[in-house]
GROMACS .gro file of N, CA and C in nm:
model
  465
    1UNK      N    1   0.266  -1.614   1.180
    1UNK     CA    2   0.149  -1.590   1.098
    1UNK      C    3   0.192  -1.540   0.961
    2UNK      N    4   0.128  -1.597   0.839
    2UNK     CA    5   0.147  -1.535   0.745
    2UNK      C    6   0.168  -1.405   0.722
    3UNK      N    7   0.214  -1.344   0.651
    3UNK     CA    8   0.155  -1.185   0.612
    3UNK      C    9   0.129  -1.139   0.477
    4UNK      N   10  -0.005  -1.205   0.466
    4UNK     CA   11  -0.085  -1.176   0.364
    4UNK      C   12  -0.198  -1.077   0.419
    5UNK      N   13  -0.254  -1.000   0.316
    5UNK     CA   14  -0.332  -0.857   0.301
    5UNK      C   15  -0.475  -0.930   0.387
    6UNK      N   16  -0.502  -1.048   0.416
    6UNK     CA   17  -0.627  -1.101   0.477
    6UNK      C   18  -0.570  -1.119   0.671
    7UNK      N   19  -0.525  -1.185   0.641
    7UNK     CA   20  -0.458  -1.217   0.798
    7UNK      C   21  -0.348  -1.065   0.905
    8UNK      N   22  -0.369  -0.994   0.789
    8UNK     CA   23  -0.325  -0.816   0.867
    8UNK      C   24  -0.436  -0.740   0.862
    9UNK      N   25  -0.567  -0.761   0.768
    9UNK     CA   26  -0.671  -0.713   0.794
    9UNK      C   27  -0.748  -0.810   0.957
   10UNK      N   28  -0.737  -0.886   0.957
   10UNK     CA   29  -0.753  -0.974   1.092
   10UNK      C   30  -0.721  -0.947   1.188
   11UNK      N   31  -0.602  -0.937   1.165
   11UNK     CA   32  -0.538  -0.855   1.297
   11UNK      C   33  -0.513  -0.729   1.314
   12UNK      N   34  -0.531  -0.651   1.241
   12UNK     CA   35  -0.599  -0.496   1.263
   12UNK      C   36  -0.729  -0.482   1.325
   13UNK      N   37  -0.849  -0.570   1.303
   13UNK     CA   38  -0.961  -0.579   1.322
   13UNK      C   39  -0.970  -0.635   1.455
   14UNK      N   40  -0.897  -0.699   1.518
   14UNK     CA   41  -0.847  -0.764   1.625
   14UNK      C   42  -0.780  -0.646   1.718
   15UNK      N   43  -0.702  -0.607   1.689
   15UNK     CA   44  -0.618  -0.524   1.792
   15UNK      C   45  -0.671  -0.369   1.781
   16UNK      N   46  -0.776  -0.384   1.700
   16UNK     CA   47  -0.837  -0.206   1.718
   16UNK      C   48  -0.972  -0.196   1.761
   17UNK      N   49  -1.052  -0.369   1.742
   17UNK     CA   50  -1.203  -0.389   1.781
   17UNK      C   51  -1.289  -0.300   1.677
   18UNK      N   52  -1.236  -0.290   1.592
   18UNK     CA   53  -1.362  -0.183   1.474
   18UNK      C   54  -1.297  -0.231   1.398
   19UNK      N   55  -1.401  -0.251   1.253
   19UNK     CA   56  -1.365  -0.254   1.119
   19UNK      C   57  -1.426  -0.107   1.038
   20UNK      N   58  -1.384  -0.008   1.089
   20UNK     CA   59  -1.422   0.117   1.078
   20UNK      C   60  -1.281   0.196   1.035
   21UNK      N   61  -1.261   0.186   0.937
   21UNK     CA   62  -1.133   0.275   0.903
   21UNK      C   63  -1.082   0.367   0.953
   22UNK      N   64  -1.166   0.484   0.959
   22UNK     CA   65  -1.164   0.630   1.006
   22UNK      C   66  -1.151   0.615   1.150
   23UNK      N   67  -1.222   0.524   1.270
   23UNK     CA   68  -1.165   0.465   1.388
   23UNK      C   69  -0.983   0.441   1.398
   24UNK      N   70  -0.975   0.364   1.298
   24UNK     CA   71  -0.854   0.322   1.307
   24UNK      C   72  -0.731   0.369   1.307
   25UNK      N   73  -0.803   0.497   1.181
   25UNK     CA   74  -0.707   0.593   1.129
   25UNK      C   75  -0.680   0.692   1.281
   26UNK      N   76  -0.775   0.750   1.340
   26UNK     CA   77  -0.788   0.814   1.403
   26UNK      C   78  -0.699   0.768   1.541
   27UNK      N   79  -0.687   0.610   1.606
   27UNK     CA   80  -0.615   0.592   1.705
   27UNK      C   81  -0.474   0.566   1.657
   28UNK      N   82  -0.429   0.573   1.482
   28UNK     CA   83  -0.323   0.525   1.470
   28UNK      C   84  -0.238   0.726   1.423
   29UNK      N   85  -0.337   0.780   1.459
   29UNK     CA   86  -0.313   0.956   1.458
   29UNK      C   87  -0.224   0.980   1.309
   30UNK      N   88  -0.313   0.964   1.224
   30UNK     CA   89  -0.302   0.911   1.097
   30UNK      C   90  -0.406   1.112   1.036
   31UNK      N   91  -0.353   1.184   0.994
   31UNK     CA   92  -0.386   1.286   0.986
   31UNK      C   93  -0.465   1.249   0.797
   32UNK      N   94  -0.626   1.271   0.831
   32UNK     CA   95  -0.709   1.275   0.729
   32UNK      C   96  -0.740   1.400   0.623
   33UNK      N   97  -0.743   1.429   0.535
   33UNK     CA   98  -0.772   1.559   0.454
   33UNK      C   99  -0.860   1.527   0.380
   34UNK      N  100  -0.970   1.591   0.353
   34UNK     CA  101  -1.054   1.633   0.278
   34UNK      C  102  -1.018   1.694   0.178
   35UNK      N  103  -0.984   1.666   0.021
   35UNK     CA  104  -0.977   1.764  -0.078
   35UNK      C  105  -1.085   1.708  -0.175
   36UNK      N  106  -1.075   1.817  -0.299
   36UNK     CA  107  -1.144   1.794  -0.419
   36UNK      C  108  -0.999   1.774  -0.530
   37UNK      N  109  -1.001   1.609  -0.556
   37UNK     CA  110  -0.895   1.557  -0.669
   37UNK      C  111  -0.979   1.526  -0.767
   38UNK      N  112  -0.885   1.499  -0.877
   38UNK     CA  113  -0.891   1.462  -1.002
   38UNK      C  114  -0.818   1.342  -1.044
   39UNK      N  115  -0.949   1.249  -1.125
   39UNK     CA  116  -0.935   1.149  -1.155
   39UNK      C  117  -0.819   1.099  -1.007
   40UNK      N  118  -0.883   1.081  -0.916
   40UNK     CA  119  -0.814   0.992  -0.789
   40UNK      C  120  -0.936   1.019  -0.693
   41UNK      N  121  -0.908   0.927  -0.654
   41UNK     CA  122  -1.030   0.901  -0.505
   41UNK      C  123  -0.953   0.900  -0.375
   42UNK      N  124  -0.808   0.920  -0.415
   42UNK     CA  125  -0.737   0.916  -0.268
   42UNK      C  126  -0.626   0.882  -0.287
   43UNK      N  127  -0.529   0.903  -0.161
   43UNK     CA  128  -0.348   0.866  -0.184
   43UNK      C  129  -0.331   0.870  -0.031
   44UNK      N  130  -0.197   0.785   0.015
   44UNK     CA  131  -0.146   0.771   0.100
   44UNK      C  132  -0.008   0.821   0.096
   45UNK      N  133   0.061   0.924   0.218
   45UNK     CA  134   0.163   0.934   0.177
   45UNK      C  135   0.231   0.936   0.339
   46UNK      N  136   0.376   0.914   0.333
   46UNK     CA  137   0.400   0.949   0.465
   46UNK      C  138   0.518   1.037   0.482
   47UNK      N  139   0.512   1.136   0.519
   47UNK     CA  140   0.562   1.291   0.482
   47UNK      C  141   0.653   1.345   0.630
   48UNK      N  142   0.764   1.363   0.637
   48UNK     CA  143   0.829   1.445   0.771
   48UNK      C  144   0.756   1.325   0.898
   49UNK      N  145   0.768   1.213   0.916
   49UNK     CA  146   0.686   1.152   1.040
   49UNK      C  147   0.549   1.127   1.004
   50UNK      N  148   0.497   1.203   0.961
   50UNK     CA  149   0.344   1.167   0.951
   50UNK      C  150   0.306   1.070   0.863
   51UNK      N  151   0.172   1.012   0.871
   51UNK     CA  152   0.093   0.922   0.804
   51UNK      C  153   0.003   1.031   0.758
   52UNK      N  154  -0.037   1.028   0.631
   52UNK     CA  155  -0.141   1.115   0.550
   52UNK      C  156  -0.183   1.057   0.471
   53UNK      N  157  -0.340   1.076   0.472
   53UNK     CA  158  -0.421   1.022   0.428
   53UNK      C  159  -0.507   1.079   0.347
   54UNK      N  160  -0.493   1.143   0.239
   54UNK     CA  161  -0.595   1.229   0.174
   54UNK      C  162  -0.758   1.166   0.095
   55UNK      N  163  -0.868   1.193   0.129
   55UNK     CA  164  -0.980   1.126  -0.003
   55UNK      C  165  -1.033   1.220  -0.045
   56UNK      N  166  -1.124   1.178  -0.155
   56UNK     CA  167  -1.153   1.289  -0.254
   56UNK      C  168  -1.314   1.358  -0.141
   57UNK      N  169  -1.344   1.452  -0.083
   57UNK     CA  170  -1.450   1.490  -0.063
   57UNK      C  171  -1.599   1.511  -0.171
   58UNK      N  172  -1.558   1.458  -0.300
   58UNK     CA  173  -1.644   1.482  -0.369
   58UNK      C  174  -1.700   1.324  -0.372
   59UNK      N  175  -1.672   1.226  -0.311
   59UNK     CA  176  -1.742   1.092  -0.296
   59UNK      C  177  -1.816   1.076  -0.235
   60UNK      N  178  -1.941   0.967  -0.255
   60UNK     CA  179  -2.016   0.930  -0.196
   60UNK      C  180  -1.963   0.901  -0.047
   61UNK      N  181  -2.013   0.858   0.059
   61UNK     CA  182  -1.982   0.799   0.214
   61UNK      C  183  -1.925   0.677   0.206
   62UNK      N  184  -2.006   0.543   0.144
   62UNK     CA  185  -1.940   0.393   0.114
   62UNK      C  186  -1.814   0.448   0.056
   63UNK      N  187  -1.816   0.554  -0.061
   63UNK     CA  188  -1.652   0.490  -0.126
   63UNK      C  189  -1.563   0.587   0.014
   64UNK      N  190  -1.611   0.687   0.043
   64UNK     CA  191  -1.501   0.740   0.117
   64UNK      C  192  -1.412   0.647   0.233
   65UNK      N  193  -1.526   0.554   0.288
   65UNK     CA  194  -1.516   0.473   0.374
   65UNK      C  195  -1.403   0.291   0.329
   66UNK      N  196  -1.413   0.307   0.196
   66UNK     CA  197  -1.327   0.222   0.123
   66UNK      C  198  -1.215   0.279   0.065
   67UNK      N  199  -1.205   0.424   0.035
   67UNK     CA  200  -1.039   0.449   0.033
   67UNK      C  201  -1.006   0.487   0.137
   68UNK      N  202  -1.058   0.512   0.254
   68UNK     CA  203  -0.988   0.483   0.373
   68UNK      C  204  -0.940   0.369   0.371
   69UNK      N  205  -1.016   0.302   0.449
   69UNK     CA  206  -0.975   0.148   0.437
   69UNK      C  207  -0.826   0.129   0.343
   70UNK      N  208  -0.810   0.147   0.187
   70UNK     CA  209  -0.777   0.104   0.101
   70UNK      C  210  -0.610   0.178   0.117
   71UNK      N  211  -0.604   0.263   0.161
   71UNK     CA  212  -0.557   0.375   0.221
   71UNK      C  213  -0.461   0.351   0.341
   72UNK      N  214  -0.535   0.256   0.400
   72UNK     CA  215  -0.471   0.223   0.550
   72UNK      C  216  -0.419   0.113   0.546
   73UNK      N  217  -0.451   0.016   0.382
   73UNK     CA  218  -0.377  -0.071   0.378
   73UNK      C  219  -0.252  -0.089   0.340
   74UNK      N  220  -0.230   0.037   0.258
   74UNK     CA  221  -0.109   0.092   0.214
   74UNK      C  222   0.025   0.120   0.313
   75UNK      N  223  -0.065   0.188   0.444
   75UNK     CA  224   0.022   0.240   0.561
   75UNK      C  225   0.069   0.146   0.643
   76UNK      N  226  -0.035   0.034   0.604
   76UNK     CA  227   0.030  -0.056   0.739
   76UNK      C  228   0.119  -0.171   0.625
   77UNK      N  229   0.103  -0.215   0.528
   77UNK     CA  230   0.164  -0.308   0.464
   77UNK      C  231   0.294  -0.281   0.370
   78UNK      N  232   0.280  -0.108   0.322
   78UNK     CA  233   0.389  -0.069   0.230
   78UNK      C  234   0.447   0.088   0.268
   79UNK      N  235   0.460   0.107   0.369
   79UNK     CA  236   0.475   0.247   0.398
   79UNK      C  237   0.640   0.206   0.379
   80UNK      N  238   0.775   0.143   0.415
   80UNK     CA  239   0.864   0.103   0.367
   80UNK      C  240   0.885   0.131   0.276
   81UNK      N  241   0.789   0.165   0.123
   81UNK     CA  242   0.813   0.204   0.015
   81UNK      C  243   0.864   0.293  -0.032
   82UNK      N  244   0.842   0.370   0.065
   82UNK     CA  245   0.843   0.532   0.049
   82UNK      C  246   0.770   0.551  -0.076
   83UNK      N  247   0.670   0.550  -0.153
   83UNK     CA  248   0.601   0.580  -0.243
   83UNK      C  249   0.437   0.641  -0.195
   84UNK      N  250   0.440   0.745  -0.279
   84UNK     CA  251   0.277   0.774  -0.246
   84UNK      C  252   0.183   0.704  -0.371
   85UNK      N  253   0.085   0.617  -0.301
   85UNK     CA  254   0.028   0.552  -0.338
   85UNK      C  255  -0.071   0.636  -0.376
   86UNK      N  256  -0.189   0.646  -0.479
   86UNK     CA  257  -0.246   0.705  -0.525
   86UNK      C  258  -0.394   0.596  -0.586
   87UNK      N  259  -0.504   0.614  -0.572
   87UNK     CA  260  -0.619   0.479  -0.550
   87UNK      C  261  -0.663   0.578  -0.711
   88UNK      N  262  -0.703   0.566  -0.796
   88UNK     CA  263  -0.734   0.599  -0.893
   88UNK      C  264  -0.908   0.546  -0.943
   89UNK      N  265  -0.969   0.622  -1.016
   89UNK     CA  266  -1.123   0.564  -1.041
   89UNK      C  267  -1.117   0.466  -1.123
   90UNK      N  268  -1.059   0.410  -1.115
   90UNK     CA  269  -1.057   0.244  -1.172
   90UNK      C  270  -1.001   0.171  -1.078
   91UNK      N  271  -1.114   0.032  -1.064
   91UNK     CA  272  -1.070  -0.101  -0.995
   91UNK      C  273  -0.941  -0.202  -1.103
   92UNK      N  274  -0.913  -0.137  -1.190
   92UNK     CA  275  -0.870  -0.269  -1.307
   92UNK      C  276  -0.713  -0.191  -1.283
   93UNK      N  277  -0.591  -0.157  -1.152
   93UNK     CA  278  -0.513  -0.159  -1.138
   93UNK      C  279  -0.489  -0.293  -1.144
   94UNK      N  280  -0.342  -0.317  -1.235
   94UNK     CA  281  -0.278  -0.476  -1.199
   94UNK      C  282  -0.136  -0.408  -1.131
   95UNK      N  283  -0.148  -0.347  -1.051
   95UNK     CA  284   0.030  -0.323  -0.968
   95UNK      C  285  -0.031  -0.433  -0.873
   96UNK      N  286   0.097  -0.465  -0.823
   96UNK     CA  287   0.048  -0.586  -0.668
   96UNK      C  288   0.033  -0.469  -0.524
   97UNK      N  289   0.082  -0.363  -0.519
   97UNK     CA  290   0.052  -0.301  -0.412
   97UNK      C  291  -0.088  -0.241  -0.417
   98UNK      N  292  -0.128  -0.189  -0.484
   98UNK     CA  293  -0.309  -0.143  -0.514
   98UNK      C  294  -0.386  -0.306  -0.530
   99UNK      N  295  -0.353  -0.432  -0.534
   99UNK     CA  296  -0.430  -0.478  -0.532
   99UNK      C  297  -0.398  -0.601  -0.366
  100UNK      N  298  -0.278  -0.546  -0.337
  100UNK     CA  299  -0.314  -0.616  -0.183
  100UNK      C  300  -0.392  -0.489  -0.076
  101UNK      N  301  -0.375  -0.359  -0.138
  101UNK     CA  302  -0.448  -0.260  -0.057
  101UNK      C  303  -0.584  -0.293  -0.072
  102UNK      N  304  -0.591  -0.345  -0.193
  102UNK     CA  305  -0.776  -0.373  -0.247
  102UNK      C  306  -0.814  -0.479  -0.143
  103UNK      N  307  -0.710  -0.551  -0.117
  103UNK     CA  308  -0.757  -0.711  -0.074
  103UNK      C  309  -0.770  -0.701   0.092
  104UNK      N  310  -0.678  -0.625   0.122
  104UNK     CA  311  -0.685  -0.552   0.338
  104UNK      C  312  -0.855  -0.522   0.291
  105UNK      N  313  -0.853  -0.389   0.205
  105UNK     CA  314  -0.943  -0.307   0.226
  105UNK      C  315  -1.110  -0.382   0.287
  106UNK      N  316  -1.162  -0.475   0.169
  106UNK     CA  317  -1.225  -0.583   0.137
  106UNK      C  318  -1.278  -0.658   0.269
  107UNK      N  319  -1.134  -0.718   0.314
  107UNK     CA  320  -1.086  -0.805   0.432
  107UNK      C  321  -1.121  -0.693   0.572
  108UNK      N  322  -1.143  -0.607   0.556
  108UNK     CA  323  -1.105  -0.495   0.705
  108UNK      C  324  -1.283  -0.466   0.749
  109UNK      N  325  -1.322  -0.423   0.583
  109UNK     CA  326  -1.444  -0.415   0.576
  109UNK      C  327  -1.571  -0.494   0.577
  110UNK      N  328  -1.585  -0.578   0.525
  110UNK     CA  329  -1.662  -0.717   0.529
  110UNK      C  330  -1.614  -0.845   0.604
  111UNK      N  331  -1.696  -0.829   0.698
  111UNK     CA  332  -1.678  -0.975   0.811
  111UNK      C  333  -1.754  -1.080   0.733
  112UNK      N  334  -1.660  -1.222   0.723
  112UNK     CA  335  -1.729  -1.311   0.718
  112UNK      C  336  -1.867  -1.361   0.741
  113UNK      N  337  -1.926  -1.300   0.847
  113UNK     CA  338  -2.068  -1.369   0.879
  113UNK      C  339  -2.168  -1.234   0.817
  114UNK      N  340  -2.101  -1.162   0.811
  114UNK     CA  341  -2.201  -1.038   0.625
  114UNK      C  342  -2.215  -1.160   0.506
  115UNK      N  343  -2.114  -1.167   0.459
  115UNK     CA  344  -2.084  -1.303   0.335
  115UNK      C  345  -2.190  -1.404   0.359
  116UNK      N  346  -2.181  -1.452   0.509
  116UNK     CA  347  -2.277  -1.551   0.567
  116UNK      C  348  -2.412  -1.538   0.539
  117UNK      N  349  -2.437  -1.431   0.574
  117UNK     CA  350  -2.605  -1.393   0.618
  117UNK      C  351  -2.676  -1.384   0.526
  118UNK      N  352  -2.582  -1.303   0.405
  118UNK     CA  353  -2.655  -1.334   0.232
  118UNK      C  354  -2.588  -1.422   0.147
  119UNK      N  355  -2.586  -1.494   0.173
  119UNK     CA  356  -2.482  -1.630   0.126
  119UNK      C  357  -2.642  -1.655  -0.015
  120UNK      N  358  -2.764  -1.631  -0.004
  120UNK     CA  359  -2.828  -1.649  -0.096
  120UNK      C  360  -2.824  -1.521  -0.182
  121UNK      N  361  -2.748  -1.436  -0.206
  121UNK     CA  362  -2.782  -1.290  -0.305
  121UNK      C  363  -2.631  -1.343  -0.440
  122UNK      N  364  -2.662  -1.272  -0.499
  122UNK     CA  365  -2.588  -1.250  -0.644
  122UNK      C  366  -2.455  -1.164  -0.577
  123UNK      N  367  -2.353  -1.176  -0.680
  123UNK     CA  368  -2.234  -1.093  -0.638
  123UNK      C  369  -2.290  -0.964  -0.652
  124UNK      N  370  -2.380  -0.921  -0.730
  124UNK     CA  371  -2.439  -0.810  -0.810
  124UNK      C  372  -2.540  -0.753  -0.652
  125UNK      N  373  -2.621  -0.848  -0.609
  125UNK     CA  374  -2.712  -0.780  -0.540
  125UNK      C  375  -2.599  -0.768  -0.371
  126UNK      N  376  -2.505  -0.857  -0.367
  126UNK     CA  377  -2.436  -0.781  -0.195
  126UNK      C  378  -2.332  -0.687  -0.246
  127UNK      N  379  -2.301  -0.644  -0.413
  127UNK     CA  380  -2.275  -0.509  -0.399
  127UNK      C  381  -2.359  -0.410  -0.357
  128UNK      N  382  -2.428  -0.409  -0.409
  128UNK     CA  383  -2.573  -0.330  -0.375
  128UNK      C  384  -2.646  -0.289  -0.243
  129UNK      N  385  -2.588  -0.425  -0.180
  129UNK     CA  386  -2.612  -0.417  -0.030
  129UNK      C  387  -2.553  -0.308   0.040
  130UNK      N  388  -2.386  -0.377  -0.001
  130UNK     CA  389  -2.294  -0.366   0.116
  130UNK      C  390  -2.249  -0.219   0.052
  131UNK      N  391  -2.267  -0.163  -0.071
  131UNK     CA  392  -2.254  -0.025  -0.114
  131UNK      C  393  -2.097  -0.023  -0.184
  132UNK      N  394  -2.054  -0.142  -0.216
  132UNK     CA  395  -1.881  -0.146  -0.297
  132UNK      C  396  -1.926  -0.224  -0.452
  133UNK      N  397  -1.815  -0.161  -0.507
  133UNK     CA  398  -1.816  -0.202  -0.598
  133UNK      C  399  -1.817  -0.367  -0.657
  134UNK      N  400  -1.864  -0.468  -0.758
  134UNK     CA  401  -1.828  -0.549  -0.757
  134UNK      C  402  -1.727  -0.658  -0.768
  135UNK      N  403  -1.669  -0.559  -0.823
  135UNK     CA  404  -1.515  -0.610  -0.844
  135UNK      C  405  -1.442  -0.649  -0.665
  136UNK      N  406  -1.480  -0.556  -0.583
  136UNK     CA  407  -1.441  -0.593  -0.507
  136UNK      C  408  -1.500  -0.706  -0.416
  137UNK      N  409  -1.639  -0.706  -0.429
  137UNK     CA  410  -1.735  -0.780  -0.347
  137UNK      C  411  -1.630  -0.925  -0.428
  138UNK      N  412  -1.602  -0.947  -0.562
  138UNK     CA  413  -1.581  -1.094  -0.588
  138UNK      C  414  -1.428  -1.098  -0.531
  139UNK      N  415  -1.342  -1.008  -0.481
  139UNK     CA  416  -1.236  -1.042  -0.447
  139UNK      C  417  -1.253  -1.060  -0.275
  140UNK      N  418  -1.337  -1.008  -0.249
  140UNK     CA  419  -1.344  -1.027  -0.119
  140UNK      C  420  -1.432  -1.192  -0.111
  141UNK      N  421  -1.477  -1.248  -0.202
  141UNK     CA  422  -1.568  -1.358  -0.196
  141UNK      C  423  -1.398  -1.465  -0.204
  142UNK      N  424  -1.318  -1.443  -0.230
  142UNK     CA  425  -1.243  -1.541  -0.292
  142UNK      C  426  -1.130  -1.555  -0.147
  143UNK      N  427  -1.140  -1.462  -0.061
  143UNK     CA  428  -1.116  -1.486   0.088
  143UNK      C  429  -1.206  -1.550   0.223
  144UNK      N  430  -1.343  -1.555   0.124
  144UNK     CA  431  -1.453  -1.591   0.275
  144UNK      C  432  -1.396  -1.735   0.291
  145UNK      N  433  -1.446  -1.721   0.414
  145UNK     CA  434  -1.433  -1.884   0.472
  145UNK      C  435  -1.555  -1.918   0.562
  146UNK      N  436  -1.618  -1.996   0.462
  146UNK     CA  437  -1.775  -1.996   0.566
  146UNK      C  438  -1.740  -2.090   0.734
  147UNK      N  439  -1.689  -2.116   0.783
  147UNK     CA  440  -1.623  -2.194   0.898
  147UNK      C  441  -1.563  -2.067   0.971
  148UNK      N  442  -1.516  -1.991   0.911
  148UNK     CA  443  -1.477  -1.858   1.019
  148UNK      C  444  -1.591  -1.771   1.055
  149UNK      N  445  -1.659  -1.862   1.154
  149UNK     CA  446  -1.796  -1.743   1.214
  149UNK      C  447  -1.799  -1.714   1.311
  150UNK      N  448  -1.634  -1.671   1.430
  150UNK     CA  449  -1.659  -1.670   1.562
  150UNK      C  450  -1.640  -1.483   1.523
  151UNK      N  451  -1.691  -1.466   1.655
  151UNK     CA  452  -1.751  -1.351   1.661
  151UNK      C  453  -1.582  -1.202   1.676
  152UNK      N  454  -1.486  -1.253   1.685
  152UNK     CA  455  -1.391  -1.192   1.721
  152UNK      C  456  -1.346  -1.086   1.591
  153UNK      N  457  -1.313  -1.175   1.502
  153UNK     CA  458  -1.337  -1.121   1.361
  153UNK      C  459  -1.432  -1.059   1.322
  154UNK      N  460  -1.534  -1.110   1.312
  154UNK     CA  461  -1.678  -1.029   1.272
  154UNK      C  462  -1.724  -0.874   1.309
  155UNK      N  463  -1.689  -0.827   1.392
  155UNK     CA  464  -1.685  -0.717   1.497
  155UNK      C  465  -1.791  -0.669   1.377
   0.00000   0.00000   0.00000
């Protein structure tokens, strides 16, 4: 199988049955913190053994729920790095590791048959929906595959 940031969000979503981050985080004993940061919405680091996961507690629920996600894409695709990744309040990172974390995140979070169901709304109105930003709703549009509607994925 490839290993691109779509087809490891697949199979995360697959081998954990939730597209629920904080699920995920939680069976992969991935230790979460609550702080109040600046200018950052979150960082991944992996410290003495552990996986750590810090987000900003001063966020809304949707974004907390997307730097998780964004967060966990880091751990499972670049923890090798040894770098602490750091998600910053801007979508307009061009590093390639913040934007394949963007692209898991996206992929982990939005099932194809969501994409499906409002296949008639604006990129503008299934941000709105789905509670993410648009930037991401169009990167996540540029992975749908309207033919992938079995239910395994979709969870």
């Amino acid at each position: 199988m490839n290993k691109t940031p779509i087809n490891i969000a697949n199979s995360t979503v697959k081998k954990y049955k939730t597209r629920d981050p904080f699920q995920i985080a939680k069976e992969k004993n991935v230790i979460l913190v609550y702080a109040s940061l600046v200018d950052i919405r979150g960082f991944y680091q992996y410290f003495q053994r552990q996986h750590i996961i810090c987000i900003d507690q001063n966020l809304p629920d949707q974004q907390k729920k997307f730097v998780c996600a964004h967060e966990l894409g880091h751990m499972i695709m670049h923890k090798s790095s040894n770098a602490v990744y750091m998600d910053t309040q801007t979508f307009f990172n061009t590093n390639k590791f913040e934007n394949e974390a963007n692209e898991f995140a996206v992929n982990l979070l939005i099932p194809d048959c969501e994409i499906y169901d409002n296949k008639e709304l604006t990129t503008g109105q299934l941000s709105r929906l789905l509670g993410y930003e648009e930037t991401m709703i169009k990167l996540r549009l540029k992975s749908y595959q309207p033919d992938n509607q079995n239910a395994e994925n979709d969870l």
